[in-house]
XYZ file of C-alpha atoms in Angstrom:
506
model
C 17.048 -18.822 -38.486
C 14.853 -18.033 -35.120
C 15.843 -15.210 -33.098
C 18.551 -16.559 -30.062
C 16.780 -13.332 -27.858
C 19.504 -11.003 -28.012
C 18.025 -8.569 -30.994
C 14.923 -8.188 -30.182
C 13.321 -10.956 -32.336
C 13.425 -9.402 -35.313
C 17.336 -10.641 -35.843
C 19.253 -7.431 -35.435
C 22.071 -7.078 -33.336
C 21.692 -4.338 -30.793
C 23.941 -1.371 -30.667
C 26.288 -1.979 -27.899
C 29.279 -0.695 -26.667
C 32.930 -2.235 -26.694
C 31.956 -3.808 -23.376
C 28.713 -5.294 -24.233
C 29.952 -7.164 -26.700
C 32.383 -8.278 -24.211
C 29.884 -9.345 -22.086
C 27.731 -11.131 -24.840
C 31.272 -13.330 -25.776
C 31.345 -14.192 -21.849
C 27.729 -15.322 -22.162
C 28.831 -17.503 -24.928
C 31.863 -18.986 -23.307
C 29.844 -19.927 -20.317
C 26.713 -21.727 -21.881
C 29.658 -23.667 -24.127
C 30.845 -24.845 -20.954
C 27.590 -25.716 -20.240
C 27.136 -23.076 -17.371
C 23.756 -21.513 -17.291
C 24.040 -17.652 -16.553
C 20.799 -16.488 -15.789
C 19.920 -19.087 -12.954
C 16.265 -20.118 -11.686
C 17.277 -19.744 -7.764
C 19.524 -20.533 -4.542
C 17.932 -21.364 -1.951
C 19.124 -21.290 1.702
C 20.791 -18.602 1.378
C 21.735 -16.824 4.932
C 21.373 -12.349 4.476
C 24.898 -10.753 4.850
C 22.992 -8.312 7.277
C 22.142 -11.466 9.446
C 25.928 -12.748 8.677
C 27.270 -9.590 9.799
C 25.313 -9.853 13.344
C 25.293 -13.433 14.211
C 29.460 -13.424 13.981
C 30.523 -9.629 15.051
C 32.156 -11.026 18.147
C 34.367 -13.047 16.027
C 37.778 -12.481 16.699
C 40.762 -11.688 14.252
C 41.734 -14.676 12.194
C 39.424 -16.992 13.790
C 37.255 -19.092 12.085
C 33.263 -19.333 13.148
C 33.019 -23.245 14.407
C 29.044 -23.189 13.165
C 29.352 -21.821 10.017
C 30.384 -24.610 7.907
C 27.976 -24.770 4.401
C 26.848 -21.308 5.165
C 25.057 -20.026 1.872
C 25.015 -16.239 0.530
C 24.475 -14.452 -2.585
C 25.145 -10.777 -3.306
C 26.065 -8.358 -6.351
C 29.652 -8.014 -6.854
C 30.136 -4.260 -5.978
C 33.920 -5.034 -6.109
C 37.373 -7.009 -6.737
C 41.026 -7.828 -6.131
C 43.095 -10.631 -6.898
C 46.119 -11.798 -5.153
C 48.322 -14.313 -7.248
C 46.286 -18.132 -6.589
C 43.806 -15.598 -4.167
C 40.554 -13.162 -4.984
C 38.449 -11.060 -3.042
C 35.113 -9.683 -4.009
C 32.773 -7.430 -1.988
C 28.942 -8.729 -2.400
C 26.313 -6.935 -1.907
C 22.413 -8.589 -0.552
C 20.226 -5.928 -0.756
C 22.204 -3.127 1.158
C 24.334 -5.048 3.200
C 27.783 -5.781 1.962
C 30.203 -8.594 2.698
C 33.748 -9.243 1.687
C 34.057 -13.520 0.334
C 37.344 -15.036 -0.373
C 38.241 -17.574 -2.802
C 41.636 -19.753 -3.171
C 42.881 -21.851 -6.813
C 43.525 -24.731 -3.959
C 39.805 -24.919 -2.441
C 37.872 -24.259 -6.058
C 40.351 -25.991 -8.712
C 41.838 -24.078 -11.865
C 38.467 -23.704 -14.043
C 36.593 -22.514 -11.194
C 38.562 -20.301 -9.809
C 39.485 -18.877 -13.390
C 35.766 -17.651 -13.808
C 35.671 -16.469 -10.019
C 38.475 -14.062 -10.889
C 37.132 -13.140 -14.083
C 33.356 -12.371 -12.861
C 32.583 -8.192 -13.512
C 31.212 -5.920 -11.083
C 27.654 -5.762 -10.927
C 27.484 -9.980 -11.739
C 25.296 -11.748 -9.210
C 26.928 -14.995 -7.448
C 25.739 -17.372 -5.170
C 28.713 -18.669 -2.619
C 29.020 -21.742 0.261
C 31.420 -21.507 2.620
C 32.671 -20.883 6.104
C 33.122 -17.330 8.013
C 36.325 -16.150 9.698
C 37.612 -12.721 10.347
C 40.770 -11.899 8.338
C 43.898 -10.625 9.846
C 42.805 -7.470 8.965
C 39.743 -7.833 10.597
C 37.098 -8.188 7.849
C 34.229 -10.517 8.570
C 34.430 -12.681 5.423
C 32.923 -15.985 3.650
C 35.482 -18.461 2.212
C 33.967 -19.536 -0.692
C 34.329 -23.665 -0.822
C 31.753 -23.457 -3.905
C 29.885 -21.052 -6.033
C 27.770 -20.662 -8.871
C 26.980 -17.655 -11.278
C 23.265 -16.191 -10.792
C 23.010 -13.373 -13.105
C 25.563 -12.087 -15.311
C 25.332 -8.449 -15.871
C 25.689 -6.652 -19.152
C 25.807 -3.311 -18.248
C 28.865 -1.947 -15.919
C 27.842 0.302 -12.700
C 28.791 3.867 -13.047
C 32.282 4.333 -12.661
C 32.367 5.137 -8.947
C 29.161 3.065 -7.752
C 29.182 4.315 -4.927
C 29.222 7.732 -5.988
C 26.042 8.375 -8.449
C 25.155 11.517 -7.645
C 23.726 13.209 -10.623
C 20.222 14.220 -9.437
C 18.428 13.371 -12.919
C 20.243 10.617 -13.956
C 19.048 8.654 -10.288
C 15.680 9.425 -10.528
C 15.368 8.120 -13.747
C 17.497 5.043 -13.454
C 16.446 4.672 -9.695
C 17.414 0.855 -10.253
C 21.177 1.909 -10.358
C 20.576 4.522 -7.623
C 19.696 1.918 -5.133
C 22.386 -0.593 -6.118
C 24.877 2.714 -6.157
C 23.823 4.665 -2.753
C 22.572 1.944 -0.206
C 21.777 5.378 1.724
C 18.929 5.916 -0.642
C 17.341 2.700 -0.044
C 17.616 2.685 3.618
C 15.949 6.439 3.406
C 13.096 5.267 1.278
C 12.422 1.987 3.677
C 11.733 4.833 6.205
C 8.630 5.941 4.093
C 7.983 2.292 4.432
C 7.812 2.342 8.103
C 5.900 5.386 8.173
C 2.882 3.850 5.937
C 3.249 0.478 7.825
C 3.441 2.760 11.421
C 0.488 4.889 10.257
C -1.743 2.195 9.222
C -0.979 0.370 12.537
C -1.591 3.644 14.767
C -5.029 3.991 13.141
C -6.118 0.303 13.656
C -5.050 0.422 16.637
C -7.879 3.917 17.419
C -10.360 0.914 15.980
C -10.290 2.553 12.429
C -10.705 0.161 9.284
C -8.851 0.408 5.878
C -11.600 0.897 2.705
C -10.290 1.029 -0.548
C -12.525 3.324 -3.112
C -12.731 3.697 -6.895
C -9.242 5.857 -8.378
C -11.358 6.003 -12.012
C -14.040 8.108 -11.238
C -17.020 10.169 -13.379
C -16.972 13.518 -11.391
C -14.118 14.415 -10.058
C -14.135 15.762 -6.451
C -13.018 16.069 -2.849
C -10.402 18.748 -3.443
C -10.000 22.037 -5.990
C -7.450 20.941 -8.269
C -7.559 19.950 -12.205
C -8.047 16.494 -12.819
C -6.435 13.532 -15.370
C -9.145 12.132 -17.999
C -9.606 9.295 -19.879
C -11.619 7.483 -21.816
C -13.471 3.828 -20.915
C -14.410 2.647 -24.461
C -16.742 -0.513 -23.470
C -19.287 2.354 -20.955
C -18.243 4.647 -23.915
C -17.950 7.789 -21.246
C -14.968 9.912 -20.025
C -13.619 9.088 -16.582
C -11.376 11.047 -13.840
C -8.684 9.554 -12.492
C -9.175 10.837 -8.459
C -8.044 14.015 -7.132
C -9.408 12.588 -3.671
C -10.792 9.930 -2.191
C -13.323 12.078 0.302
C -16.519 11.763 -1.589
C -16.656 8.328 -1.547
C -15.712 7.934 2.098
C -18.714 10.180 3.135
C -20.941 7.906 0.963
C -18.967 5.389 3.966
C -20.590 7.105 6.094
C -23.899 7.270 5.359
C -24.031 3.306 5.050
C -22.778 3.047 8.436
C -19.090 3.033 8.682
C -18.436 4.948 11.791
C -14.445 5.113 11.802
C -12.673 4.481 8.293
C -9.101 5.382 6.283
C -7.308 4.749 2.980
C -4.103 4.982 1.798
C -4.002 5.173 -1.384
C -2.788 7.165 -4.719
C -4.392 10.653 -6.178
C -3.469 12.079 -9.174
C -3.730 15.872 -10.143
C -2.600 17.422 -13.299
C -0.867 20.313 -12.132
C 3.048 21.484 -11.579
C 6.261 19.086 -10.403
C 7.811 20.782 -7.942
C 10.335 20.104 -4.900
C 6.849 19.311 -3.063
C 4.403 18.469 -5.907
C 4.229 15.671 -8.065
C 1.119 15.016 -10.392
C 1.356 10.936 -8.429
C 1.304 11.394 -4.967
C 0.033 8.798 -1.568
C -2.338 10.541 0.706
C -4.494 9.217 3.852
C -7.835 10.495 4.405
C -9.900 10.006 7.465
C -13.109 10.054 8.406
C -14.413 9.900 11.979
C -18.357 10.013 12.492
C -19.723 11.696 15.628
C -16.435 14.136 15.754
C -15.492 17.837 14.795
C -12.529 19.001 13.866
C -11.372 19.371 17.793
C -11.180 15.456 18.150
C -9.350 15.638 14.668
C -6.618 17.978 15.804
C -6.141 15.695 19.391
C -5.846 12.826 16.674
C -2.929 14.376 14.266
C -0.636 16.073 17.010
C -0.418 12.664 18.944
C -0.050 10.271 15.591
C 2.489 12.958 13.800
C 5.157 12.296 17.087
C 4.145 8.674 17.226
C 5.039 8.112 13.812
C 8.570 10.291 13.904
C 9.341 7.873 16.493
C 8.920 5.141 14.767
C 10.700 6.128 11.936
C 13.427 7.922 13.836
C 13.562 7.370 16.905
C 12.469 10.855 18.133
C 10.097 13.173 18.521
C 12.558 15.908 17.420
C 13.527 16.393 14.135
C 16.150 18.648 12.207
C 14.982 19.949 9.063
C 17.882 22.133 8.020
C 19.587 23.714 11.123
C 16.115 24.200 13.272
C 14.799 22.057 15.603
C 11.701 20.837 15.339
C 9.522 19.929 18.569
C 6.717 17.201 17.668
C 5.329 16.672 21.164
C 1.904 17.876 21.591
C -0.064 20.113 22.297
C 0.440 22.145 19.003
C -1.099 26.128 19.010
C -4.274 26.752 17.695
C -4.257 29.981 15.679
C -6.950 31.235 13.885
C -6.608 32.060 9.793
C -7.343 36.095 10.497
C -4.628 36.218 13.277
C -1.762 34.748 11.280
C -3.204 37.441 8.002
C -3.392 40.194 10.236
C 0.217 39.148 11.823
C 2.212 38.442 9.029
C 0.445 40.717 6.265
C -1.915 43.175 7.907
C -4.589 42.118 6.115
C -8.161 40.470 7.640
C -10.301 38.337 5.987
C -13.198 40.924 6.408
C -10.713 43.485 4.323
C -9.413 41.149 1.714
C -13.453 39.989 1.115
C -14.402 44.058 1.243
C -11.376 45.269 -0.857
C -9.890 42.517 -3.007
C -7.295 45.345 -4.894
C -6.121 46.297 -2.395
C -5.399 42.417 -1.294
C -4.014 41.768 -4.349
C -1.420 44.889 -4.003
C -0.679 44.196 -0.534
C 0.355 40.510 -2.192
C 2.376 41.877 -4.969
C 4.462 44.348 -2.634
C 5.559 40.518 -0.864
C 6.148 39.353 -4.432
C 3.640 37.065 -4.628
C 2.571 36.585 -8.316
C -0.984 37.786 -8.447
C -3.416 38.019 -11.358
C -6.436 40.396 -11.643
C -9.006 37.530 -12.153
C -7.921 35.749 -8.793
C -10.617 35.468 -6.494
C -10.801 36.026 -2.851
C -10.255 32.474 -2.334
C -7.818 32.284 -4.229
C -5.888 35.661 -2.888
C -6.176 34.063 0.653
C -4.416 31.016 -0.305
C -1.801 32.189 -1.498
C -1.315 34.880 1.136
C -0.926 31.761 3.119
C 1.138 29.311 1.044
C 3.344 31.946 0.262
C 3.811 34.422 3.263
C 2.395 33.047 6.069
C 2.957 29.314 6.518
C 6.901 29.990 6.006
C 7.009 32.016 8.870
C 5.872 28.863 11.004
C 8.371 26.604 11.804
C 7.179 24.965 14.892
C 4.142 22.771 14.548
C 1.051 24.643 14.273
C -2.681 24.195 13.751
C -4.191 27.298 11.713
C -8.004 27.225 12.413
C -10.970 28.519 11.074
C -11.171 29.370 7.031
C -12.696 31.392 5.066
C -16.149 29.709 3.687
C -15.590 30.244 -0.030
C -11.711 28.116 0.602
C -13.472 25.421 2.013
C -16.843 24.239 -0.091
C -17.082 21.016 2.259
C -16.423 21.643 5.505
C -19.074 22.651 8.133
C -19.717 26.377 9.113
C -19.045 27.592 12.251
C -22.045 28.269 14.542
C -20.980 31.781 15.800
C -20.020 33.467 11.968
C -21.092 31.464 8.900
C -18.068 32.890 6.438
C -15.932 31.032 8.375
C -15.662 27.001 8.083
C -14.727 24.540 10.637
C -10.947 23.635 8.964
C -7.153 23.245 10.250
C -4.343 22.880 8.600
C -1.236 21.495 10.533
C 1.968 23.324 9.495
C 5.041 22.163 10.318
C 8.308 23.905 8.669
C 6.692 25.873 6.690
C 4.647 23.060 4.665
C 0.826 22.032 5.414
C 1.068 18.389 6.830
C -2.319 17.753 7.023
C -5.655 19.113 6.248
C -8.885 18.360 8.001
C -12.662 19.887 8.381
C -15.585 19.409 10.345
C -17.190 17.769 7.242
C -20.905 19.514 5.991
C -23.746 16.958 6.794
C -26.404 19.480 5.807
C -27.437 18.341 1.886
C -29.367 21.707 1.339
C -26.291 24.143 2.596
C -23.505 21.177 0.359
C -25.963 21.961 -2.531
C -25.618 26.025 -2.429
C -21.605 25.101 -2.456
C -21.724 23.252 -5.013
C -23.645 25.844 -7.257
C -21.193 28.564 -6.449
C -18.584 26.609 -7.214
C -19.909 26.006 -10.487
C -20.213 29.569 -11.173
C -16.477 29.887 -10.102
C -15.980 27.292 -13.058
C -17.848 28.880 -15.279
C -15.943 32.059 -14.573
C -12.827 30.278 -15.266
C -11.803 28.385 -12.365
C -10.444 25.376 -13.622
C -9.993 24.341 -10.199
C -13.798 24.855 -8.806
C -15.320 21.988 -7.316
C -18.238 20.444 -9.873
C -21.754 19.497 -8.875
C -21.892 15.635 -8.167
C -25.437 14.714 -7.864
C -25.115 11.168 -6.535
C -23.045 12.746 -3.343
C -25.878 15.320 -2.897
C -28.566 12.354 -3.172
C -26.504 10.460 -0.249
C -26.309 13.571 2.065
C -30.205 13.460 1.556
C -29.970 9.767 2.984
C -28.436 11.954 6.199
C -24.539 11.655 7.252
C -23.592 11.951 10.908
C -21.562 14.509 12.098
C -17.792 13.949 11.435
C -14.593 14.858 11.370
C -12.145 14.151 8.544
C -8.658 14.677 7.447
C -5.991 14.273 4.969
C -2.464 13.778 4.966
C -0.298 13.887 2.174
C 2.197 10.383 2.756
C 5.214 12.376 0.536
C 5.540 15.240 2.483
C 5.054 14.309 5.687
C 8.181 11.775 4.647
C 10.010 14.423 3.538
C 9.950 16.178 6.778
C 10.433 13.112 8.695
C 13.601 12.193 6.546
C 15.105 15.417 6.406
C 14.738 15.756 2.673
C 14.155 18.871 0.334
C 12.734 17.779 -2.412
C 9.393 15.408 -3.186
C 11.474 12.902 -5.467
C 14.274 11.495 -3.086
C 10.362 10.438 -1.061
C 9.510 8.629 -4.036
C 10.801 5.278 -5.824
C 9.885 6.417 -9.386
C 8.579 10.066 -9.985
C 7.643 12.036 -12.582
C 10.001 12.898 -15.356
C 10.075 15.001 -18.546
C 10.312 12.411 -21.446
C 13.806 11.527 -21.598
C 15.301 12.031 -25.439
């Protein structure tokens, strides 16, 4: 006998529970009465969002003259009956809506099944609005139909799922439960959206380049690999999209961005996950000064646009956005918060690394002096800023592809904007000279060799279009996540994301 759909095709009953079973029998009873549960569409429908405008000057127990044969549709999120009388609540998207239904109006068969629909079931309803003595906005429902008929119940409280794990993985029942959550993650929306406007509007155009790529590059950080059998040759899924962009460059492209994914296989954390959005920049015939102008005007722009303000509260501080932002210099902010200079750290690296392990920062014995200065900075320095701040001027060996400043050639034309104690942005005047990209390149191959998993590799085809000659530019980066979370007012990476990263669940 063929499969009916329900086991899977192979003609097995699934496991259920008491109540799926339930549900199942309801199926049955429905399609026997020749009442299709899983409908195609219902069109016409009005949002409850738009409902719940157009009539909020109704007045108590009046009935809106225009409404008549208004259409909605919504999840029921919940129920009462009174006697010959039921209310549900329906939910469109995040907007809910109380609908009324009476034996009298629908007839006994109809109304039986209105009454006996579950939470989480999807219904279309036509009707009129009125406000109830109590003053609820509400639809009487003169008709309705059954759209989707759920099988599994909403957690017992749905509007109360609040285990951390459990919404993450099942963020499907997270947005139906918590219409907070939703309304939180459209603001990422707006900020892409906002962002992507700001920069068109500087005369900047979008680019999309390859994620699968044979080298990876742009950034120190271990990368995902796969395999393309047809080319028969391992691939790298991006770590960043900067290489590419340059390559922009040289053919011409004077002012480009994309927003896009990167992937690095490295920790999860409250502010790392291995997916994560970023928006890189490039700007020909800038340095990093233009750059800097660029982020402290765009960074308020967009908090305005997704909050309203240019202040922000992350935790119980304050945060100013307006411009201008401080410009402070890598070796001030060491020799402030640490007592340490780059010149000592590069001349006595143990003594660095003690320094560092008095703060309790976890330090091992082959870490180089790169790697010593970043974290002096991750993990000391950038938590004492709170205020937006742009820390200047980097050490050359942290910074293999950014230009060298004229006046001291260890140090690289790079800022970081810091804002709460996170980076929020990282740009360079970018290195245009093939020969001096070249020597970078080779060190950081020894680094590799060494046992930096981390080091930049040579890419050969980059070098070859340097040789072609790049302008002078500017470029930065901006990770999409975190600059959410700080907009948002949110701790962790995940509540920024619809679907992150999870241990397998078992």
């Amino acid at each position: 006998m063929p499969s009916d759909g329900r086991d899977g095709g192979d003609g097995v009953e699934p496991r259920l529970p008491e109540w799926g079973h339930e549900r199942l029998a309801e199926i049955d009873r429905l399609r026997e009465d020749g009442v299709e549960p899983y409908a195609r569409s219902f069109r016409g429908r009005t949002p409850l969002g738009e409902i719940a405008r157009t009539y909020a000057g109704l007045e108590t127990d009046q009935k809106a003259e225009d409404s008549h044969c208004c259409r909605v549709a919504g999840r029921v999120m919940s129920r009462r009956e009174h006697g010959k009388a039921a209310f549900l609540t329906l939910r469109d998207g995040w907007d809910d809506l109380q609908v009324y239904a009476k034996i009298d109006t629908l007839g006994e068969v109809s109304f039986g099944r209105f009454k006996s629909l579950n939470v989480g079931d999807i219904i279309g309803c036509e009707g009129h609005v009125f406000r109830t003595r109590r003053g609820e906005l509400t639809v009487f429902v003169e008709s309705w139909t059954i759209l989707t008929k759920s099988l599994r119940p909403l957690p017992e409280k749905w509007h109360g799922l609040h285990d951390r794990e459990t919404r993450y993985r099942q963020r499907y029942v997270d947005l139906i439960a918590n219409p907070e959550v939703a309304r939180q993650l459209q603001g990422r929306g707006r900020l892409v959206s906002g962002m992507r406007r700001y920069l068109e509007d500087l005369g900047f155009v979008e680019v999309e380049t390859p994620i699968l790529q044979p080298l990876p590059g742009g950034a120190l950080a271990r990368p995902f690999m796969t395999h393309h059998n047809a080319l028969d040759t391992e691939l790298y899924m991006r770590i960043a999209p900067e290489l590419y962009l340059k390559r922009l460059l040289v053919g011409g492209f004077d002012r480009i961005f994309e927003i896009g994914k990167s992937f690095r296989n490295e920790g999860i954390s409250l502010i790392h996950n291995p997916e994560f959005t970023m928006m890189e920049l490039y700007w020909a015939y800038v340095d990093y000064n233009a750059i800097m102008e660029l982020v402290e005007n765009m960074i308020p722009a967009l908090s305005e646009e997704v909050t309203g303000s240019t202040e922000i509260m992350v935790g119980e501080t304050k945060i100013d956005l307006k411009p201008p932002w401080p410009r402070r210099t890598v070796d001030s902010l060491l020799r402030e918060y640490l007592d340490l200079s780059l010149e000592g750290m590069r001349a006595d690296q143990q003594q660095a690394k003690q320094v560092l392990r008095e703060r309790k920062v976890d330090v091992e014995n082959r870490d180089t002096f790169a790697m010593l200065v970043d974290k002096a900075l991750k993990h000391v320095v950038w938590p004492a800023l709170v205020q937006p701040t742009f820390a200047i001027d980097y050490p050359l060996e942290l910074s293999p592809l950014s230009k060298s400043r004229a006046d001291d050639s260890l140090l690289v034309e790079r800022f970081q904007a810091i804002i709460a104690g996170r980076e929020m942005g990282n740009a360079f005047s970018e290195l245009n000279d093939p020969m001096d990209q070249r020597r970078r390149f080779e060190e950081q191959a020894r680094n590799r060799e060494a046992g930096d998993e981390e080091a930049h590799v040579v890419d050969e085809d980059f070098l070859r279009a340097l040789e072609y000659g790049m302008p002078p530019a500017g470029g930065l980066g901006i990770g999409i996540d975190r600059l959410a979370m700080l907009l948002l007012g949110v701790d962790s990476i995940r509540d920024v994301i619809l679907f992150p990263q999870l241990r397998p669940e078992h």
